[in-house]
Amino acid sequence: MAILVTGGAGFIGSNFVLDWLTHEQQPVVVLDKLTYAGNPENLKSIHQDPRFTFVRGDIADRALTSRLLAEHSIQAVVNFAAESHVDRSILGPGEFIQTNVVGTFELLEAVRAYWGGLDASARDAFRFLHVSTDEVYGSLDADAPAFTETHRYEPNSPYSASKAASDHLVRAYHHTYGVPVLTTNCSNNYGPYHFPEKLIPLMILNALAGKPLPVYGDGKNVRDWLYVTDHCSAIRRVLAAGKPGHVYNVGGNNEMTNLEVVQTLCTMLDALRPLPAGRSYWEQVTFVKDRPGHDRRYAIDASLLERELGWKPAETFESGIRKTVAWYLANPQWVEGVVSGNYREWVARQYGS
Ligand code: NAD
Ligand code: DAU
């Protein structure tokens, strides 16, 4: 019996697959459409592992997912597949509705039919884990308590609205049909294989390339950063011991403003790759037009996960960001590979020439 990981060639999905094969015995089938964000290079180190199967395809292709579920006797689905970048959702929401809403619906339908046909013990053991985001809860005031699992949904971007819709579908498939689902809502991840359209890898690579470091608005928006392997261990824990139908928030307890994050990266790079004449990468910071509808603050209360399932992050921001910067410096070939024509076109649209 295997697990099916959708979106397993993306940032978190590929980290999860590598982490899974290190810690668990069960084989993994990755289903990924390989959009601009999916990169088979992320999984290169396990290509020879007999427990690993890769299938290129769309979660919205119900015939394909039905076949994969049956052929591989899938015992759990972990659904990472999504369009994930807020700025892209603002420029073009259509793909977000298609994959995040319609795709999740089609996948749930395939799972419902497959799960309904299993024998009683396999039905009990089956899990559908939906990987979601803290952004569905909206934006917090500076002094508001962190998001708990019962915080009301107030998504503000087409991305977060599409994720919220998918969360509601997942919930409904449990409530109505009894499908044993689990949902995790996680804060901002960072670490290896992070596509350089997102804040941390963009700042590292722009700094090294001598380009501007584009900070939106006043740079005081707050995010709660979690090192990606901590997210992976949380998902493994929820899959193993989470209660079907329940929601678990995952977070790093690392609230920082964007300016603090950029400052940390610049200080680290100043030490690791010093610029001539004592100059600092900080001089490359450029304040640019704010993101429309930019959420001011996210913060996750992950105490339920700690209390019920004994999960805690292993990395602090200091240790995680050090590993991340070291990884980008040590992997110029990966960076070169992702900086494709498609990516350059996106950068030109988003930031101008
Ligand atoms: P990503 O954009 O790096 O990867 C998404 C992957 O999904 C890519 O490999 C892409 O090819 C694949 N994909 C897209 N559409 C598909 C489709 N229709 N069928 C099959 N595959 C498809 O995203 P990520 O940052 O790794 O995020 C993964 C999941 O985690 C998403 O659901 C996201 O909402 C959620 N999440 C992300 C963060 C974060 O900080 N990155 C935090 C919380 C939750
Ligand atoms: O909170 C979880 C979410 O985190 C995930 O659900 C999303 O998939 C993921 O992309 C991430 O969303 P954010 O919008 O928070 O991440 P991003 O890296 O795009 O931006 C982080 C912050 O940095 C945000 O306040 C916007 C700001 N920013 C971002 C970019 C790309 C800048 O100031 N400049 C930039 O160039």
Coordinates of C-alpha atoms and ligand atoms in Angstrom, one line a residue:
M1 CA 0.0 0.0 0.0
A2 CA 1.3 3.4 -1.0
I3 CA 0.5 7.1 -0.4
L4 CA -0.4 9.5 -3.2
V5 CA 1.2 12.9 -3.0
T6 CA -0.2 15.5 -5.3
G7 CA 1.9 18.5 -6.1
G8 CA 4.9 16.5 -5.0
A9 CA 7.3 18.3 -7.4
G10 CA 6.7 21.7 -5.9
F11 CA 8.4 23.4 -2.9
I12 CA 6.7 21.8 0.1
G13 CA 5.6 18.6 -1.7
S14 CA 9.1 17.7 -2.8
N15 CA 10.5 18.3 0.7
F16 CA 7.7 16.1 2.0
V17 CA 8.4 13.3 -0.4
L18 CA 12.1 13.3 0.5
D19 CA 11.3 13.5 4.2
W20 CA 8.8 10.7 3.9
L21 CA 11.1 8.3 2.2
T22 CA 13.7 9.0 4.9
H23 CA 11.4 8.3 7.8
E24 CA 8.8 5.9 6.5
Q25 CA 8.7 2.6 4.7
Q26 CA 5.6 3.0 2.5
P27 CA 6.0 3.8 -1.2
V28 CA 5.1 7.2 -2.6
V29 CA 3.3 7.9 -5.9
V30 CA 3.7 11.6 -6.9
L31 CA 1.1 13.1 -9.2
D32 CA 2.1 16.5 -10.4
K33 CA 1.1 18.6 -13.4
L34 CA 4.5 20.2 -13.6
T35 CA 3.3 23.8 -13.9
Y36 CA 6.0 26.5 -13.8
A37 CA 6.3 25.7 -10.0
G38 CA 6.8 22.0 -10.4
N39 CA 10.4 20.8 -10.8
P40 CA 11.3 17.1 -11.2
E41 CA 14.9 18.2 -10.3
N42 CA 13.7 18.5 -6.7
L43 CA 13.2 14.8 -6.6
K44 CA 16.4 13.8 -8.5
S45 CA 18.0 12.2 -5.4
I46 CA 15.2 9.5 -5.2
H47 CA 14.7 8.7 -8.9
Q48 CA 16.3 5.3 -8.4
D49 CA 14.4 4.5 -5.2
P50 CA 12.1 1.6 -6.0
R51 CA 9.5 3.0 -3.6
F52 CA 9.1 6.2 -5.7
T53 CA 6.8 6.6 -8.7
F54 CA 6.3 9.8 -10.6
V55 CA 3.2 10.5 -12.8
R56 CA 2.7 13.8 -14.7
G57 CA -0.9 14.7 -14.6
D58 CA -3.7 17.0 -13.2
I59 CA -5.7 16.5 -10.0
A60 CA -8.7 17.6 -12.0
D61 CA -8.3 14.5 -14.2
R62 CA -10.7 12.2 -12.4
A63 CA -10.1 9.2 -14.6
L64 CA -6.4 9.4 -14.0
T65 CA -6.6 9.8 -10.2
S66 CA -9.2 7.0 -10.0
R67 CA -6.8 4.7 -11.8
L68 CA -3.8 5.7 -9.6
L69 CA -5.8 5.1 -6.4
A70 CA -6.8 1.6 -7.5
E71 CA -3.6 0.5 -9.2
H72 CA -1.4 1.5 -6.3
S73 CA -3.8 0.5 -3.5
I74 CA -3.5 4.0 -2.1
Q75 CA -3.9 4.2 1.7
A76 CA -3.6 8.0 2.0
V77 CA -3.7 11.0 -0.2
V78 CA -1.7 14.1 0.7
N79 CA -3.0 17.0 -1.4
F80 CA -0.4 19.7 -1.9
A81 CA -1.3 20.4 -5.6
A82 CA -2.3 24.1 -5.9
E83 CA -1.5 27.4 -7.5
S84 CA 0.2 29.0 -4.5
H85 CA 1.4 32.5 -5.3
V86 CA -0.8 35.4 -4.1
D87 CA 0.6 37.9 -6.6
R88 CA -0.1 35.6 -9.5
S89 CA -3.7 35.1 -8.2
I90 CA -4.2 38.9 -8.3
L91 CA -3.0 39.1 -11.9
G92 CA -4.9 36.0 -13.1
P93 CA -7.2 34.2 -10.7
G94 CA -8.6 31.6 -13.3
E95 CA -5.9 29.0 -12.8
F96 CA -6.4 29.2 -9.0
I97 CA -10.1 28.5 -9.3
Q98 CA -9.4 25.6 -11.7
T99 CA -6.8 23.8 -9.7
N100 CA -7.5 24.8 -6.1
V101 CA -11.3 24.5 -6.3
V102 CA -12.3 22.4 -9.3
G103 CA -9.2 20.2 -9.0
T104 CA -9.7 19.5 -5.3
F105 CA -13.4 18.8 -6.1
E106 CA -12.5 16.3 -8.8
L107 CA -9.9 14.7 -6.6
L108 CA -12.4 14.3 -3.7
E109 CA -14.8 12.7 -6.1
A110 CA -12.3 10.1 -7.2
V111 CA -11.3 9.5 -3.5
R112 CA -15.0 9.2 -2.5
A113 CA -15.6 6.5 -5.1
Y114 CA -12.4 4.6 -4.3
W115 CA -12.8 4.8 -0.5
G116 CA -16.4 3.7 -0.8
G117 CA -15.3 0.5 -2.6
L118 CA -12.7 -0.5 0.1
D119 CA -13.4 -3.2 2.6
A120 CA -14.2 -2.0 6.1
S121 CA -10.7 -2.2 7.6
A122 CA -9.1 -0.4 4.6
R123 CA -11.9 2.2 4.8
D124 CA -11.1 2.9 8.5
A125 CA -7.4 3.2 7.8
F126 CA -7.7 5.5 4.7
R127 CA -6.9 9.2 5.1
F128 CA -7.2 12.3 2.8
L129 CA -5.0 15.0 4.1
H130 CA -5.6 18.4 2.6
V131 CA -2.7 20.9 2.9
S132 CA -4.0 24.4 3.4
T133 CA -2.9 27.8 4.6
D134 CA -3.3 30.3 7.4
E135 CA -4.3 32.9 4.7
V136 CA -7.9 31.5 4.8
Y137 CA -8.3 33.2 8.2
G138 CA -7.6 36.7 6.8
S139 CA -5.5 39.4 8.3
L140 CA -4.8 40.1 12.1
D141 CA -4.5 43.4 13.8
A142 CA -1.2 44.0 15.5
D143 CA -2.4 43.0 19.0
A144 CA -4.9 40.3 18.1
P145 CA -4.3 36.7 19.3
A146 CA -2.9 34.2 16.8
F147 CA -5.3 32.2 14.6
T148 CA -6.8 29.1 16.2
E149 CA -8.6 26.4 14.3
T150 CA -12.0 28.0 15.1
H151 CA -11.1 31.4 13.8
R152 CA -13.6 32.5 11.2
Y153 CA -12.7 32.3 7.5
E154 CA -12.0 35.7 6.0
P155 CA -9.9 35.1 2.9
N156 CA -8.8 38.3 1.1
S157 CA -7.0 37.3 -2.1
P158 CA -8.2 35.1 -5.0
Y159 CA -5.5 32.6 -3.8
S160 CA -6.8 32.5 -0.2
A161 CA -10.4 32.5 -1.3
S162 CA -9.7 29.5 -3.6
K163 CA -8.0 27.7 -0.7
A164 CA -10.9 28.5 1.6
A165 CA -13.3 27.0 -1.0
S166 CA -11.2 23.8 -1.1
D167 CA -11.1 23.6 2.7
H168 CA -14.9 23.8 2.7
L169 CA -15.3 21.1 0.1
V170 CA -12.9 18.8 2.1
R171 CA -15.0 19.4 5.3
A172 CA -18.2 18.7 3.4
Y173 CA -16.9 15.4 2.1
H174 CA -16.3 14.3 5.7
H175 CA -19.6 15.6 7.1
T176 CA -21.8 14.4 4.2
Y177 CA -20.1 11.2 3.0
G178 CA -17.9 10.3 5.9
V179 CA -14.6 10.4 3.9
P180 CA -11.8 10.4 6.6
V181 CA -10.3 13.8 5.9
L182 CA -7.7 15.8 7.8
T183 CA -6.9 19.5 7.1
T184 CA -3.7 21.3 8.1
N185 CA -3.6 25.1 7.9
C186 CA 0.0 26.2 7.9
S187 CA 1.9 29.5 8.1
N188 CA 4.7 30.7 5.7
N189 CA 7.2 28.0 4.9
Y190 CA 10.8 28.5 3.8
G191 CA 13.8 26.3 3.0
P192 CA 15.4 24.4 0.1
Y193 CA 13.6 24.2 -3.3
H194 CA 11.6 27.3 -2.6
F195 CA 10.6 28.8 -6.0
P196 CA 12.2 32.3 -6.3
E197 CA 9.0 34.2 -6.8
K198 CA 8.4 34.1 -3.0
L199 CA 10.0 36.6 -0.6
I200 CA 12.9 34.6 0.9
P201 CA 14.4 33.0 -2.2
L202 CA 13.7 36.1 -4.3
M203 CA 15.7 38.2 -1.8
I204 CA 18.6 35.8 -1.6
L205 CA 18.9 35.5 -5.4
N206 CA 18.3 39.2 -6.2
A207 CA 20.9 40.1 -3.6
L208 CA 23.5 37.8 -5.1
A209 CA 22.7 39.0 -8.6
G210 CA 23.2 42.7 -7.6
K211 CA 19.5 43.4 -8.3
P212 CA 17.0 45.5 -6.3
L213 CA 15.4 43.9 -3.2
P214 CA 11.7 44.8 -3.8
V215 CA 9.9 45.4 -0.5
Y216 CA 6.2 45.9 -0.8
G217 CA 4.6 49.0 0.9
D218 CA 6.3 49.9 4.2
G219 CA 7.7 46.4 4.7
K220 CA 6.0 46.0 8.1
N221 CA 3.6 43.2 7.1
V222 CA 4.1 40.3 9.5
R223 CA 4.4 36.6 8.6
D224 CA 5.0 33.6 10.9
W225 CA 7.8 31.6 9.4
L226 CA 8.2 27.8 9.6
Y227 CA 11.1 25.8 8.2
V228 CA 9.7 23.4 5.6
T229 CA 10.9 20.1 7.2
D230 CA 9.0 21.1 10.3
H231 CA 5.8 21.4 8.2
C232 CA 6.7 17.9 6.8
S233 CA 7.0 16.4 10.2
A234 CA 3.7 18.0 11.3
I235 CA 1.9 16.4 8.3
R236 CA 3.4 13.0 9.0
R237 CA 2.2 13.3 12.6
V238 CA -1.3 14.4 11.6
L239 CA -1.5 11.6 9.1
A240 CA -0.5 9.1 11.7
A241 CA -2.6 10.3 14.7
G242 CA -4.9 13.1 13.6
K243 CA -8.6 12.6 14.2
P244 CA -10.6 12.3 10.9
G245 CA -12.7 15.5 10.2
H246 CA -10.4 17.6 12.4
V247 CA -8.3 20.7 11.5
Y248 CA -4.8 21.3 12.8
N249 CA -3.0 24.6 12.6
V250 CA 0.8 24.4 11.9
G251 CA 3.1 27.3 12.7
G252 CA 6.6 28.2 13.7
N253 CA 5.9 30.8 16.4
N254 CA 8.3 33.1 14.5
E255 CA 6.5 36.3 13.7
M256 CA 8.6 38.7 11.8
T257 CA 8.1 41.8 9.6
N258 CA 9.3 41.5 6.0
L259 CA 11.9 44.1 6.7
E260 CA 13.3 42.0 9.6
V261 CA 13.5 39.0 7.3
V262 CA 15.3 41.0 4.6
Q263 CA 17.6 42.5 7.1
T264 CA 18.5 39.0 8.5
L265 CA 19.2 37.8 4.9
C266 CA 21.4 40.8 4.1
T267 CA 23.4 40.5 7.3
M268 CA 23.9 36.8 6.6
L269 CA 25.0 37.3 3.0
D270 CA 27.3 40.2 4.1
A271 CA 29.2 37.7 6.2
L272 CA 29.1 34.7 3.7
R273 CA 29.6 36.6 0.4
P274 CA 31.0 40.0 1.4
L275 CA 30.6 42.8 -1.2
P276 CA 33.7 45.0 -2.0
A277 CA 34.6 48.0 0.0
G278 CA 32.5 47.1 3.0
R279 CA 29.2 47.7 1.2
S280 CA 26.1 45.9 2.4
Y281 CA 23.4 44.0 0.4
W282 CA 20.9 46.2 2.5
E283 CA 21.8 49.0 0.1
Q284 CA 19.9 47.1 -2.6
V285 CA 16.5 47.3 -0.7
T286 CA 13.9 49.2 -2.8
F287 CA 10.4 50.0 -1.6
V288 CA 7.9 49.3 -4.3
K289 CA 4.1 49.6 -4.8
D290 CA 2.2 47.5 -2.3
R291 CA 0.4 44.3 -3.1
P292 CA -3.3 45.1 -3.6
G293 CA -5.3 43.9 -0.5
H294 CA -2.0 43.0 1.2
D295 CA -2.8 41.1 4.4
R296 CA -1.1 42.9 7.3
R297 CA -0.3 40.1 9.7
Y298 CA -0.6 36.3 10.0
A299 CA 0.2 34.4 13.2
I300 CA -0.6 30.8 14.0
D301 CA -1.6 29.2 17.3
A302 CA -0.3 25.6 16.9
S303 CA -1.0 24.6 20.5
L304 CA -3.7 22.1 19.6
L305 CA -1.2 20.1 17.5
E306 CA 1.3 20.2 20.3
R307 CA -1.3 19.3 23.0
E308 CA -3.1 16.5 21.1
L309 CA -0.3 15.1 18.9
G310 CA 2.9 16.2 20.6
W311 CA 4.3 18.1 17.6
K312 CA 6.7 21.0 17.9
P313 CA 9.0 22.6 15.3
A314 CA 12.6 21.5 15.6
E315 CA 14.1 24.6 14.0
T316 CA 14.3 28.2 15.2
F317 CA 14.2 31.0 12.6
E318 CA 17.9 31.5 13.2
S319 CA 18.8 27.8 12.5
G320 CA 16.3 27.4 9.6
I321 CA 17.4 30.6 7.8
R322 CA 21.0 29.7 8.1
K323 CA 20.3 26.3 6.5
T324 CA 18.3 27.9 3.8
V325 CA 20.9 30.5 2.8
A326 CA 23.6 27.8 2.8
W327 CA 21.4 25.6 0.6
Y328 CA 20.9 28.4 -2.1
L329 CA 24.7 29.1 -2.0
A330 CA 25.5 25.4 -2.5
N331 CA 23.0 24.8 -5.3
P332 CA 23.7 27.3 -8.1
Q333 CA 22.7 24.6 -10.7
W334 CA 19.2 24.2 -9.3
V335 CA 18.9 28.0 -9.2
E336 CA 20.0 28.3 -12.9
G337 CA 17.5 25.6 -13.8
V338 CA 14.5 27.3 -12.4
V339 CA 15.4 30.8 -13.7
S340 CA 13.7 29.8 -16.9
G341 CA 12.2 32.0 -19.7
N342 CA 8.8 31.6 -18.1
Y343 CA 10.1 32.9 -14.8
R344 CA 11.8 35.9 -16.3
E345 CA 8.6 36.8 -18.1
W346 CA 6.8 36.7 -14.8
V347 CA 9.4 39.0 -13.1
A348 CA 9.0 41.5 -16.0
R349 CA 5.2 41.6 -15.6
Q350 CA 5.3 41.8 -11.8
Y351 CA 8.1 44.3 -11.2
G352 CA 8.5 46.0 -14.6
S353 CA 11.8 46.1 -16.4
Ligands
NAD1 P1 4.3 25.3 -5.2 O1 3.6 26.3 -6.0 O2 5.7 25.3 -4.9 O3 3.9 23.8 -5.7 C1 2.7 23.4 -6.2 C2 2.9 22.1 -7.0 O4 1.6 21.7 -7.4 C3 3.8 22.3 -8.2 O5 4.6 21.2 -8.3 C4 2.8 22.2 -9.4 O6 3.3 21.7 -10.6 C5 1.7 21.3 -8.8 N1 0.4 21.5 -9.4 C6 -0.2 22.7 -9.7 N2 -1.4 22.5 -10.3 C7 -1.6 21.2 -10.3 C8 -2.7 20.3 -10.8 N3 -3.8 20.9 -11.3 N4 -2.5 19.0 -10.7 C9 -1.4 18.5 -10.2 N5 -0.3 19.2 -9.8 C10 -0.5 20.6 -9.8 O7 3.5 25.3 -3.8 P2 4.0 25.1 -2.3 O8 4.5 26.4 -1.8 O9 4.9 23.9 -2.3 O10 2.6 24.8 -1.6 C11 2.1 23.5 -1.6 C12 0.7 23.5 -0.8 O11 0.9 24.0 0.5 C13 -0.3 24.4 -1.5 O12 -1.5 23.8 -1.4 C14 -0.3 25.6 -0.7 O13 -1.5 26.3 -0.7 C15 0.0 25.1 0.7 N6 0.7 26.0 1.6 C16 1.9 26.6 1.2 C17 2.6 27.4 2.1 C18 3.9 28.1 1.8 O14 4.4 28.9 2.6 N7 4.5 27.9 0.6 C19 2.1 27.6 3.4 C20 0.9 26.9 3.8 C21 0.2 26.1 2.9
DAU2 O1 0.9 32.1 4.9 C1 1.0 31.0 4.0 C2 1.2 31.5 2.6 O2 2.5 32.0 2.5 C3 1.0 30.3 1.6 O3 -0.3 29.9 1.7 C4 1.3 30.8 0.2 O4 1.2 29.8 -0.7 C5 2.7 31.4 0.2 O5 3.1 31.9 -1.1 C6 2.9 32.5 1.3 O6 2.1 33.6 0.9 P1 2.7 35.1 1.2 O7 2.0 36.0 0.3 O8 2.8 35.4 2.6 O9 4.3 34.8 0.7 P2 5.2 35.7 -0.2 O10 6.6 35.1 -0.2 O11 4.7 36.0 -1.6 O12 5.3 37.1 0.5 C7 5.7 37.2 1.9 C8 5.6 38.6 2.3 O13 6.6 39.4 1.6 C9 4.3 39.3 2.0 O14 3.9 40.2 3.0 C10 4.6 40.0 0.7 C11 6.0 40.4 0.8 N1 6.8 40.5 -0.5 C12 6.7 39.4 -1.3 C13 7.4 39.5 -2.5 C14 7.4 38.3 -3.5 C15 7.6 41.6 -0.7 O15 7.6 42.6 0.1 N2 8.3 41.7 -1.9 C16 8.2 40.6 -2.8 O16 8.9 40.8 -3.9

